[in-house]
Tab-separated table of C-alpha atoms and ligand atoms in Angstrom:
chain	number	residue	atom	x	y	z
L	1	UNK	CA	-23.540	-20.591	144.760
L	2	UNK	CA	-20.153	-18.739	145.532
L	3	UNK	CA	-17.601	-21.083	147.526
L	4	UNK	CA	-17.327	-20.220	151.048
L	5	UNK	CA	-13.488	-20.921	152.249
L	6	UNK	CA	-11.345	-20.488	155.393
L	7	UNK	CA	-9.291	-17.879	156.484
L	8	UNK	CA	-5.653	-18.570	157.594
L	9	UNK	CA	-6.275	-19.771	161.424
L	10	UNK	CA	-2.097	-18.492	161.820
L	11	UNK	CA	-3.245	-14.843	160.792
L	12	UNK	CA	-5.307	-14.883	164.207
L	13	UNK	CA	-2.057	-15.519	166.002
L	14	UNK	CA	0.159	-13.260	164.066
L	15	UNK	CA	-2.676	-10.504	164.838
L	16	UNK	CA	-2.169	-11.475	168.314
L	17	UNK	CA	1.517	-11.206	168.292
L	18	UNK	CA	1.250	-7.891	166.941
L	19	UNK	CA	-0.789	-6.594	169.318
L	20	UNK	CA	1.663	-7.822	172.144
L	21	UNK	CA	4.385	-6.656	171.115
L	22	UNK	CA	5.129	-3.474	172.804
L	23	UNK	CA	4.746	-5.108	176.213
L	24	UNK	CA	6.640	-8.242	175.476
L	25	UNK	CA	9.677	-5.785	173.683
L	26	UNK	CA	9.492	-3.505	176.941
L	27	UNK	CA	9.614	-6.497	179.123
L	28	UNK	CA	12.818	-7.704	177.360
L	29	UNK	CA	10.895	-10.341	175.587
L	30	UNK	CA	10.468	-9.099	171.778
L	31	UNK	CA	7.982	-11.788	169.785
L	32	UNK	CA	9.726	-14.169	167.990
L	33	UNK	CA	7.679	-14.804	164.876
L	34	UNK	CA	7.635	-18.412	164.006
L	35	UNK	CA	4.018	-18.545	162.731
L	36	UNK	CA	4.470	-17.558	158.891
L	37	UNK	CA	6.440	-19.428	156.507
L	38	UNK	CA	8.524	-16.363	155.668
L	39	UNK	CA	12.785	-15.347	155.523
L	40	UNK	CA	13.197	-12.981	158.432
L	41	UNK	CA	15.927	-11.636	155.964
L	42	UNK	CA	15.825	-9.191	153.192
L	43	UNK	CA	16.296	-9.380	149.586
L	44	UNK	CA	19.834	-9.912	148.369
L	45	UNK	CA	21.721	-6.494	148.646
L	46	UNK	CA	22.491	-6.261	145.322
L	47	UNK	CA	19.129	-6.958	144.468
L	48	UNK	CA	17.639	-4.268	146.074
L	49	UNK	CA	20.084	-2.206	144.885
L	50	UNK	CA	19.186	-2.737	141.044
L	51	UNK	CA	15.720	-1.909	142.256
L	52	UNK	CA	16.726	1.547	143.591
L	53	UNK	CA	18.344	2.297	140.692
L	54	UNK	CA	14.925	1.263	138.217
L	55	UNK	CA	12.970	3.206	140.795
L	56	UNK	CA	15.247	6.085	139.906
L	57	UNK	CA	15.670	5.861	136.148
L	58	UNK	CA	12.576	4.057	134.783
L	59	UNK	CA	8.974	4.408	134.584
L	60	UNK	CA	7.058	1.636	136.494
L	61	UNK	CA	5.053	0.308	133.820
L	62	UNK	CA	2.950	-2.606	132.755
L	63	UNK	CA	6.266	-5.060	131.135
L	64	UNK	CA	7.930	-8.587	131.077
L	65	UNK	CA	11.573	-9.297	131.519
L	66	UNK	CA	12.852	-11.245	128.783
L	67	UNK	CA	15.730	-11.521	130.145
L	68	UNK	CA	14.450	-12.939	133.458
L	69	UNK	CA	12.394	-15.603	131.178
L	70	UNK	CA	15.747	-16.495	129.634
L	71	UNK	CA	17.683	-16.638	132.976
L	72	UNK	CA	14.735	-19.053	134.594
L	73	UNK	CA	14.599	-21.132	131.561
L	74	UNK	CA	18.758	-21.536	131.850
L	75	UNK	CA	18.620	-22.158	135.354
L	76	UNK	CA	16.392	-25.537	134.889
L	77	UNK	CA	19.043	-26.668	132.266
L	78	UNK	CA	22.046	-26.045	134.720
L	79	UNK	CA	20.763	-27.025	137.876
L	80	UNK	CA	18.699	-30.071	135.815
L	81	UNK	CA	19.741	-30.457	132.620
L	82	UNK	CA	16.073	-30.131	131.023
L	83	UNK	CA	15.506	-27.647	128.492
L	84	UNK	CA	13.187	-25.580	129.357
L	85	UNK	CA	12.424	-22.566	126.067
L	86	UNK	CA	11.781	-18.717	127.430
L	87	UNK	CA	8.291	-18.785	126.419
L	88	UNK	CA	6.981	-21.755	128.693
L	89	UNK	CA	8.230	-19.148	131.602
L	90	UNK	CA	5.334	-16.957	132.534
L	91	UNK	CA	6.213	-14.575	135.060
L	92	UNK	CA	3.736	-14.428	138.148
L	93	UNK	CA	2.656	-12.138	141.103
L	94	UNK	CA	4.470	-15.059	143.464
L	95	UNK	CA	3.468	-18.843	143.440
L	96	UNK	CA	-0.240	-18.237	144.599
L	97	UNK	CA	-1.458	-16.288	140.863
L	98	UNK	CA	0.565	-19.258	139.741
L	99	UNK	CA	-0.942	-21.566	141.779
L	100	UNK	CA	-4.762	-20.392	140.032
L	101	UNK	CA	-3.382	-20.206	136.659
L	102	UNK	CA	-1.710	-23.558	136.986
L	103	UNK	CA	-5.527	-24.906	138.281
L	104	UNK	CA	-7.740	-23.012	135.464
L	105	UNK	CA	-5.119	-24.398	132.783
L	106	UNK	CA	-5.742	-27.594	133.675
L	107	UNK	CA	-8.865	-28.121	134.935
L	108	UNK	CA	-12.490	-27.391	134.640
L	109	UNK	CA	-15.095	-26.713	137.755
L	110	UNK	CA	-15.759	-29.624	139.111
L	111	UNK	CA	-12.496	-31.435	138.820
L	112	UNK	CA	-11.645	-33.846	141.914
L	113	UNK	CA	-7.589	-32.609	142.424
L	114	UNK	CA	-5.525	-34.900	145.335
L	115	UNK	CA	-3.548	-33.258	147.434
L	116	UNK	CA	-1.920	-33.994	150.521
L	117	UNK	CA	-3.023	-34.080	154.230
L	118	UNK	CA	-1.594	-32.505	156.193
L	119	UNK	CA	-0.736	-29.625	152.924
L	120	UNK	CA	-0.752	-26.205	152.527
L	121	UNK	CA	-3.862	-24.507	153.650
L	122	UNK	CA	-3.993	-22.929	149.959
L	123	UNK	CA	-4.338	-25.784	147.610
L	124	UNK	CA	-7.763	-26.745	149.296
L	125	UNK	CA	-9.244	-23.312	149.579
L	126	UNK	CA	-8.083	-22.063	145.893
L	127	UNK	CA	-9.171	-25.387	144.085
L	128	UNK	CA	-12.235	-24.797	146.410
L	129	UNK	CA	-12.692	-21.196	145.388
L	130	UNK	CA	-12.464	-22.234	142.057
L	131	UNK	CA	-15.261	-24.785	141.892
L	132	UNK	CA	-12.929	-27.736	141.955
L	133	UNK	CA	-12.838	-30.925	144.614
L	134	UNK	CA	-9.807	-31.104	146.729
L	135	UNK	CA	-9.674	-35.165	147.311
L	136	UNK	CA	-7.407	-35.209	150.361
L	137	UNK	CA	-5.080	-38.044	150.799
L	138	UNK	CA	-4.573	-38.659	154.243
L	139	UNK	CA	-0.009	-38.765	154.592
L	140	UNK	CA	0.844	-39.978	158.093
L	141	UNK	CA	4.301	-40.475	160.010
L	142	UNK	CA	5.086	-43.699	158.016
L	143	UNK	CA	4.498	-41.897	154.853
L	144	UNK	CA	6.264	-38.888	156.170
L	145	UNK	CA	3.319	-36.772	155.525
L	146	UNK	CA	3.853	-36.862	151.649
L	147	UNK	CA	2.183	-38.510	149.303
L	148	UNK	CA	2.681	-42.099	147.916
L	149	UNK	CA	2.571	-43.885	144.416
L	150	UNK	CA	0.633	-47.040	146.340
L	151	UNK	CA	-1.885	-44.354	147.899
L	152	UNK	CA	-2.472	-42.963	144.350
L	153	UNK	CA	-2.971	-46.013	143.138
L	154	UNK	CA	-5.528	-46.712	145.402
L	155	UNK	CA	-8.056	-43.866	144.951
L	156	UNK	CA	-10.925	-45.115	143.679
L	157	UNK	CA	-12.355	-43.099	140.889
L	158	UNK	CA	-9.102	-41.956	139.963
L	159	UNK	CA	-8.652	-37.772	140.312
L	160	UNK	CA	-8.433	-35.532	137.881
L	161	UNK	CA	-5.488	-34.189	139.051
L	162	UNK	CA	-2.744	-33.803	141.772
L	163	UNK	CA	-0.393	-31.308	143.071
L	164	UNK	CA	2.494	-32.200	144.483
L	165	UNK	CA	5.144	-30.347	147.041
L	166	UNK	CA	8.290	-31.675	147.728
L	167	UNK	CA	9.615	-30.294	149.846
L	168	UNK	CA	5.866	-29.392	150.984
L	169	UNK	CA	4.931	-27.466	153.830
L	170	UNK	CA	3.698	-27.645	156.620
L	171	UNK	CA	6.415	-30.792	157.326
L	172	UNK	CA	9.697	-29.752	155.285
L	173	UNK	CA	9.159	-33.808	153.444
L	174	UNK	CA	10.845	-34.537	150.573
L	175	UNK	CA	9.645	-37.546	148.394
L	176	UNK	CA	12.667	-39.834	147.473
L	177	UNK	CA	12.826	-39.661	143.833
L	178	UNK	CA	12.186	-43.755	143.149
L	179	UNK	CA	9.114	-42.848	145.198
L	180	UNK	CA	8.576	-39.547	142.467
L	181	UNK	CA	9.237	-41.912	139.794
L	182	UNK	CA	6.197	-44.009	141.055
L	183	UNK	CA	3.837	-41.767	141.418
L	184	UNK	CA	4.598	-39.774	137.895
L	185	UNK	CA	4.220	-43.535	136.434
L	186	UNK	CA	0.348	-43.979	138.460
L	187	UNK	CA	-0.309	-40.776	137.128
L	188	UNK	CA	0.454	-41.687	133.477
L	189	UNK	CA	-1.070	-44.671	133.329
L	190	UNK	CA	-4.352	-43.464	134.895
L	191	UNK	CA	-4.632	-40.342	133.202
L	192	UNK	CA	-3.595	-38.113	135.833
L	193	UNK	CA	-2.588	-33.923	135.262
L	194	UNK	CA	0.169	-33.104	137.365
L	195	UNK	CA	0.532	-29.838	139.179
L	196	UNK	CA	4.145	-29.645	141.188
L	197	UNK	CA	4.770	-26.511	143.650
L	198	UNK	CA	8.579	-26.292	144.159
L	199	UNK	CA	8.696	-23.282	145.461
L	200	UNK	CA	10.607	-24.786	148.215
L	201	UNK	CA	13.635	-25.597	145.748
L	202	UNK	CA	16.914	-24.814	146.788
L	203	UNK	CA	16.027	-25.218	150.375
L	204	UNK	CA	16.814	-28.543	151.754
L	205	UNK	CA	19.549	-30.221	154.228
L	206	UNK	CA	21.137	-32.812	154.891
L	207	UNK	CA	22.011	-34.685	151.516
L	208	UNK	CA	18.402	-34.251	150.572
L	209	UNK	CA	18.038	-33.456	146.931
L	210	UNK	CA	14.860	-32.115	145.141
L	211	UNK	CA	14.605	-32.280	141.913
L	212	UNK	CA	12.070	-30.199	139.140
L	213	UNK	CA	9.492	-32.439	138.059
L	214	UNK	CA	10.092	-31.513	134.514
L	215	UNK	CA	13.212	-34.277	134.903
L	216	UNK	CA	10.584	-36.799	134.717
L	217	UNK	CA	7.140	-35.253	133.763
L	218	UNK	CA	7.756	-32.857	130.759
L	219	UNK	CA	3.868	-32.301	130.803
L	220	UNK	CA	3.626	-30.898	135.000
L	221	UNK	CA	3.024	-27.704	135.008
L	222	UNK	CA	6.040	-26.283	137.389
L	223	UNK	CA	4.836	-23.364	139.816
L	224	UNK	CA	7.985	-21.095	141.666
L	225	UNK	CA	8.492	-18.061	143.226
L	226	UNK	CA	10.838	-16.107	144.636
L	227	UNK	CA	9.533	-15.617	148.369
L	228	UNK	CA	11.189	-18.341	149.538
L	229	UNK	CA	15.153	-19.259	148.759
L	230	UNK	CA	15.394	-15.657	147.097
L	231	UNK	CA	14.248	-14.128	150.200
L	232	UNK	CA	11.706	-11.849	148.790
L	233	UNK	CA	8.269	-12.896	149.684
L	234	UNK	CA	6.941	-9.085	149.557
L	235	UNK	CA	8.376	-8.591	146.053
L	236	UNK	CA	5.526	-10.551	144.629
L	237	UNK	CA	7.547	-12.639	141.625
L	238	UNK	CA	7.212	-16.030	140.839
L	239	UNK	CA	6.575	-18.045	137.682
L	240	UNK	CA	5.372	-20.971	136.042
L	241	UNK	CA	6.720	-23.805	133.549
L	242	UNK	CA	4.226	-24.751	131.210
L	243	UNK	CA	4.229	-27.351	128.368
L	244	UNK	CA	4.520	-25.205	124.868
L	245	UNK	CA	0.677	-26.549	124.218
L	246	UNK	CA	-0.591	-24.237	127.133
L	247	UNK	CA	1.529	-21.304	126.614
L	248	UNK	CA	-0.548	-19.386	124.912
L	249	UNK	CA	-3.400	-19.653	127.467
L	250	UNK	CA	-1.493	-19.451	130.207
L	251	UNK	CA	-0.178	-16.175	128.901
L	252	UNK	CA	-4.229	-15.266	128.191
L	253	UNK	CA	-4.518	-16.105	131.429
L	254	UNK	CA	-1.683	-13.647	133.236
L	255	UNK	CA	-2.931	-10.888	130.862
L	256	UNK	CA	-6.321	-11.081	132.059
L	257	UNK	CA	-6.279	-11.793	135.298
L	258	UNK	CA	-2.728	-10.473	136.641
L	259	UNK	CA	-1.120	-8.167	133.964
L	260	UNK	CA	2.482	-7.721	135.053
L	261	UNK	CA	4.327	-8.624	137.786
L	262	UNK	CA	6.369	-5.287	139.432
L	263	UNK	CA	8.747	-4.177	137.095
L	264	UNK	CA	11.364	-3.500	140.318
L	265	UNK	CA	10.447	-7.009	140.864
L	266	UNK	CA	11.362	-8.759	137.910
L	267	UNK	CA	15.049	-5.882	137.616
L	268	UNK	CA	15.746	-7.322	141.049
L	269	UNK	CA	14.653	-10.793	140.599
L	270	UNK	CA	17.220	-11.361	137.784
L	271	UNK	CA	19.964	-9.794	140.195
L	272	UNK	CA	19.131	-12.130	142.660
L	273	UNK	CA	19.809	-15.444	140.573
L	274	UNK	CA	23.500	-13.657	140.974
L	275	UNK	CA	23.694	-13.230	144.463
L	276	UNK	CA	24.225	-17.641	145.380
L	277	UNK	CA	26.919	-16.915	147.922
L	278	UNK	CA	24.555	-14.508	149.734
L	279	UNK	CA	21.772	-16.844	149.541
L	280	UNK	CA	23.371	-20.176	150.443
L	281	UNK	CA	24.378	-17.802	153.033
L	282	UNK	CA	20.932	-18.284	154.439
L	283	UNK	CA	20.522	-21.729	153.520
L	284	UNK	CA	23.523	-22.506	155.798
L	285	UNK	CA	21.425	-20.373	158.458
L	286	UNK	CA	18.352	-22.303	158.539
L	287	UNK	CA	20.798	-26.148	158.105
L	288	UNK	CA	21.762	-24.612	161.691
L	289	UNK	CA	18.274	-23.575	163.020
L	290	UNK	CA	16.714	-26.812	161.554
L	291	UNK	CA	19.800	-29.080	163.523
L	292	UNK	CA	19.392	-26.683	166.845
L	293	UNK	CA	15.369	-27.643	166.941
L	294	UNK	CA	15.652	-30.918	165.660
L	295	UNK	CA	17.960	-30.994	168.701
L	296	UNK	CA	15.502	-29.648	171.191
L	297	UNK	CA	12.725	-31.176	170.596
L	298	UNK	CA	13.070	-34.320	173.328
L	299	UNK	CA	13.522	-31.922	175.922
L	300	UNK	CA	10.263	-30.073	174.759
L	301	UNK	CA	8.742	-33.940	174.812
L	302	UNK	CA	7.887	-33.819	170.887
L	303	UNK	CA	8.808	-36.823	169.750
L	304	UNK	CA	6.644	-36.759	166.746
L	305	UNK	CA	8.070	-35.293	164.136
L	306	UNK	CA	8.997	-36.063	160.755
L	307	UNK	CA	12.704	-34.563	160.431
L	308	UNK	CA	12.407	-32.007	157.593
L	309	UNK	CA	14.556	-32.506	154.364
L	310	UNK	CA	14.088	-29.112	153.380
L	311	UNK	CA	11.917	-26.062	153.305
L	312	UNK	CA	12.031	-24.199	157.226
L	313	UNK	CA	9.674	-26.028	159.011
L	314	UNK	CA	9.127	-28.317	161.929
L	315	UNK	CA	5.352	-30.233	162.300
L	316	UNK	CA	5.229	-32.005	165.556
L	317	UNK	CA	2.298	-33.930	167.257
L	318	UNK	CA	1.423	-32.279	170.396
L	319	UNK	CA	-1.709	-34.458	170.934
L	320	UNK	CA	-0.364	-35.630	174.289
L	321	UNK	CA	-0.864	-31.816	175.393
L	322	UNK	CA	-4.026	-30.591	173.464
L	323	UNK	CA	-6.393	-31.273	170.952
L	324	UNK	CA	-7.108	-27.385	170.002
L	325	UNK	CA	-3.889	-26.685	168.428
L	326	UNK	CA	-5.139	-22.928	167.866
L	327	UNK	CA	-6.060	-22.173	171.572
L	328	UNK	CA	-2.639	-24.182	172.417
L	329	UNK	CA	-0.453	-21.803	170.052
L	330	UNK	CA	-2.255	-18.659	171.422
L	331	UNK	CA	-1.408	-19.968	174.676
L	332	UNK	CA	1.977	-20.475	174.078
L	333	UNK	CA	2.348	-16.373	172.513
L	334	UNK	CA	0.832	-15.303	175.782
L	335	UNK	CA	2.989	-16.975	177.999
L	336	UNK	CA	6.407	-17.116	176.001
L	337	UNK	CA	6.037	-14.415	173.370
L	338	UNK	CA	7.035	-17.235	170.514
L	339	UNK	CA	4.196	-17.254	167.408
L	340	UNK	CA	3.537	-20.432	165.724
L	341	UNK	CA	0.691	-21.975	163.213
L	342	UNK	CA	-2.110	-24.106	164.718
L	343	UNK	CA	-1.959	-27.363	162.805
L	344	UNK	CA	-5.745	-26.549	161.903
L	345	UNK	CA	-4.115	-24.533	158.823
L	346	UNK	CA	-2.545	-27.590	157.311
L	347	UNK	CA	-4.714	-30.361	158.323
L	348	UNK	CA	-8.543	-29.401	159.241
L	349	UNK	CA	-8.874	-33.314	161.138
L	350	UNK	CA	-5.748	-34.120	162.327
L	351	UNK	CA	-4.238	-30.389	162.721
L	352	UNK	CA	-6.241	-30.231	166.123
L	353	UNK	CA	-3.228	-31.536	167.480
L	354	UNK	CA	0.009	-30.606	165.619
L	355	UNK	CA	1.187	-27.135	165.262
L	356	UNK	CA	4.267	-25.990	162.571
L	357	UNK	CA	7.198	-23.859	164.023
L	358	UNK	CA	9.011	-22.112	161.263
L	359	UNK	CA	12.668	-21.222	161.920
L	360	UNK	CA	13.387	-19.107	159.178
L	361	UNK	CA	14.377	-16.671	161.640
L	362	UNK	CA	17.837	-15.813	162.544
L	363	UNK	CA	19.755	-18.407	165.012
L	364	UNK	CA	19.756	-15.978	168.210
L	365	UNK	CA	16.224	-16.102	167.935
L	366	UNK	CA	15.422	-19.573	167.517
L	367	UNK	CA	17.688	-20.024	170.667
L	368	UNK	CA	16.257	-17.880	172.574
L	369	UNK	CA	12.807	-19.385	171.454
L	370	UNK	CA	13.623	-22.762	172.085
L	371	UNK	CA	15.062	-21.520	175.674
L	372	UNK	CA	11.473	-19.930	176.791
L	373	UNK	CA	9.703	-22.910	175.199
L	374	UNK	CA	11.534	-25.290	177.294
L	375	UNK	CA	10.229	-24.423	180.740
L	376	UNK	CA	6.758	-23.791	179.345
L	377	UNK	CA	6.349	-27.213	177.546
L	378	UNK	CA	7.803	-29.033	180.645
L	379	UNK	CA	4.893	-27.216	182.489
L	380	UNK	CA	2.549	-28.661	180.175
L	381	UNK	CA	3.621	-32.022	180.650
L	382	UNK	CA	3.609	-31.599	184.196
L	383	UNK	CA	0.171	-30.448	183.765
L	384	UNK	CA	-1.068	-33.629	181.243
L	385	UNK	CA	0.345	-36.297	183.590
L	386	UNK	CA	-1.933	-34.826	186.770
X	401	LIG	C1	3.784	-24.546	149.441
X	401	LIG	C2	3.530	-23.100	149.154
X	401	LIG	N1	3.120	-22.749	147.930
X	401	LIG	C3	2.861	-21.462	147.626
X	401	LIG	C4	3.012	-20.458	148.559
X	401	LIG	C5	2.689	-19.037	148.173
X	401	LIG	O1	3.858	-18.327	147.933
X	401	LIG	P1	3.953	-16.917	147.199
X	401	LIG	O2	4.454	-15.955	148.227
X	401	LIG	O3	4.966	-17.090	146.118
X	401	LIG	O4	2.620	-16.569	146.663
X	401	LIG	C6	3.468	-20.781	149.846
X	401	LIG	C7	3.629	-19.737	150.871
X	401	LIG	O5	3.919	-19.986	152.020
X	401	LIG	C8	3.728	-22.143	150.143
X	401	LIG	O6	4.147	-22.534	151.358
């Protein structure tokens, strides 16, 4: 029987926002997309310049940048000191082709894979598409949404495998690296395959540090991508870190079921490892957006929250003011013009009553967000205590 899976609930907002748009932008109150977990920014400049110039001078074909395997593989040693050889790069179509590679290297239909609840609405309906179990372990406020070595521990049979995001979306969490330690150690001992998204590297605040996985778990198979700190989501590049015992599969794999990724992709993708000043240029913007919500959100009455470490979102209970988080965040488009994701996405029990504002947008705009919200969410409260 073919697996039947769920649609993104946020796309129904995001259709919705679209389809306001012109009124709320001749009204003087443009959308402010918060819904998708994407840079409102562009590719680095000179990144999109080197992909003018390919356009120009080069035929588009089917190819891999050895160069770009080289500069990933050099990037683990200097931002981690692990040694990562060219080959074990394989160069994706973006984290999600990674994300099903990483899943048919590793395990067979069938396989019972933990993830987190709340997680990213993905991992549950790729593994599912794929024949496999997604065990959910339940991550609440104490645990700051993430998962734990004790909860690990604890499942009873043990899973095949796990896949972990830190920072993880939808709550920005990173897992302390004693904590990391743990759980790597659980999964050793009880014969546990490690999967570890980090395609949220690079992004965090505060102090916060996240390291690769490959520090501590040589045999995790590392998924990345450039959609997030590189600020290309559309380019569709991303890549995986494989042990050297996989790498010939997982190349199989991309041949067969991907190809290539775009060869202006992978010409700009190199660029944009150069372009850090431009880049931490953003990360500075979204330390600022992250502080001005964090900020907010007593007046809003969301006291909730687990503050994010990284990545550029905020999850916040709003079970005092709903428990449909999807007709709650089409309310809130209607009334304020601000899109965000129902917490159904993330969490199909719980989610009923969180939703995830993303404020990878620029700083006017989360202002200006936060200022329509304000009124509106004191109306709701209003409403609740009646
Ligand atoms: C945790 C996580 N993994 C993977 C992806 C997919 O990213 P990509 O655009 O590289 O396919 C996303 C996208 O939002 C994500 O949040």
């Amino acid at each position: 029987m073919t697996a039947q899976i769920e649609p993104f609930h946020a796309i129904a907002v995001s259709t919705l926002a679209h389809r306001i748009a012109a009124d709320a932008a001749a009204a003087g109150r443009p959308v402010i997309h918060m819904e998708f977990g994407q840079p409102s920014t562009s590719a680095p400049a000179a990144a999109i310049a080197r992909a003018h110039h390919v356009l120009d001078t080069q035929a588009q074909g089917y190819w891999e940048s050895q160069a770009l395997k080289e500069r990933i593989a050099r990037h683990y040693h200097d931002t981690a000191g692990v040694t990562v050889d060219p080959s074990q790069v394989v160069l994706t179509c973006g984290a999600s082709p990674a994300l099903v590679m990483a899943l048919t290297l590793r395990f067979a239909p069938g396989a019972r894979v933990a993830i987190a609840r709340p997680g990213y609405v993905a991992y549950r309906n790729t593994l599912r598409a794929l024949h496999m179990e997604p065990v959910e372990l339940v991550c609440g406020p104490q645990e700051r949404f993430n998962v734990t070595a004790a909860a690990l521990a604890a499942m009873e049979p043990a899973p095949d495998g796990l896949i972990l995001a830190s920072p993880a979306n939808p709550t920005g969490t990173v897992i302390a690296p004693d904590e990391l330690a743990a759980i790597i150690k659980v999964c050793q001992t009880r014969g546990i395959a490690v999967i570890s998204d980090e395609i949220y590297h690079g992004l965090t605040y505060d102090g916060a540090q996240a390291q690769t996985l490959l520090a501590v778990d040589p045999e995790a198979v590392i998924i990345n991508s450039f959609s997030k700190y590189f600020s290309m989501p559309g380019w569709r590049l991303g890549w995986l870190v494989v042990p050297p015992a996989l790498v010939d599969q997982a190349r199989a794999r991309m041949g067969n079921l991907f190809l290539t990724p775009p060869v202006l992709s992978q010409n700009a993708g190199l660029v944009a490892f150069e372009c850090q000043d431009e880049l931490q240029g953003h990360v500075a913007a979204y330390a600022r957006n992250r502080q001005l919500v964090l900020d907010a959100l007593p007046a809003l009455g969301l006291a909730r929250i687990a503050p994010p470490d990284g990545a550029f979102y905020v999850w916040a209970d709003i079970g005092h003011l709903t428990d449909d988080s999807m007709a709650f965040c089409l309310k809130l488009l209607e009334d304020t013009g601000v899109a965000t994701a129902p917490g159904i996405d993330f969490d199909p029990v719980e989610g009923r009553r969180f939703f995830r504002i993303s404020f990878a947008v620029s700083t006017a705009e989360v202002e200006d967000a936060l200022a329509r919200m304000k009124p509106w969410f004191a109306a709701r409260m209003a409403e609740a205590a009646v």
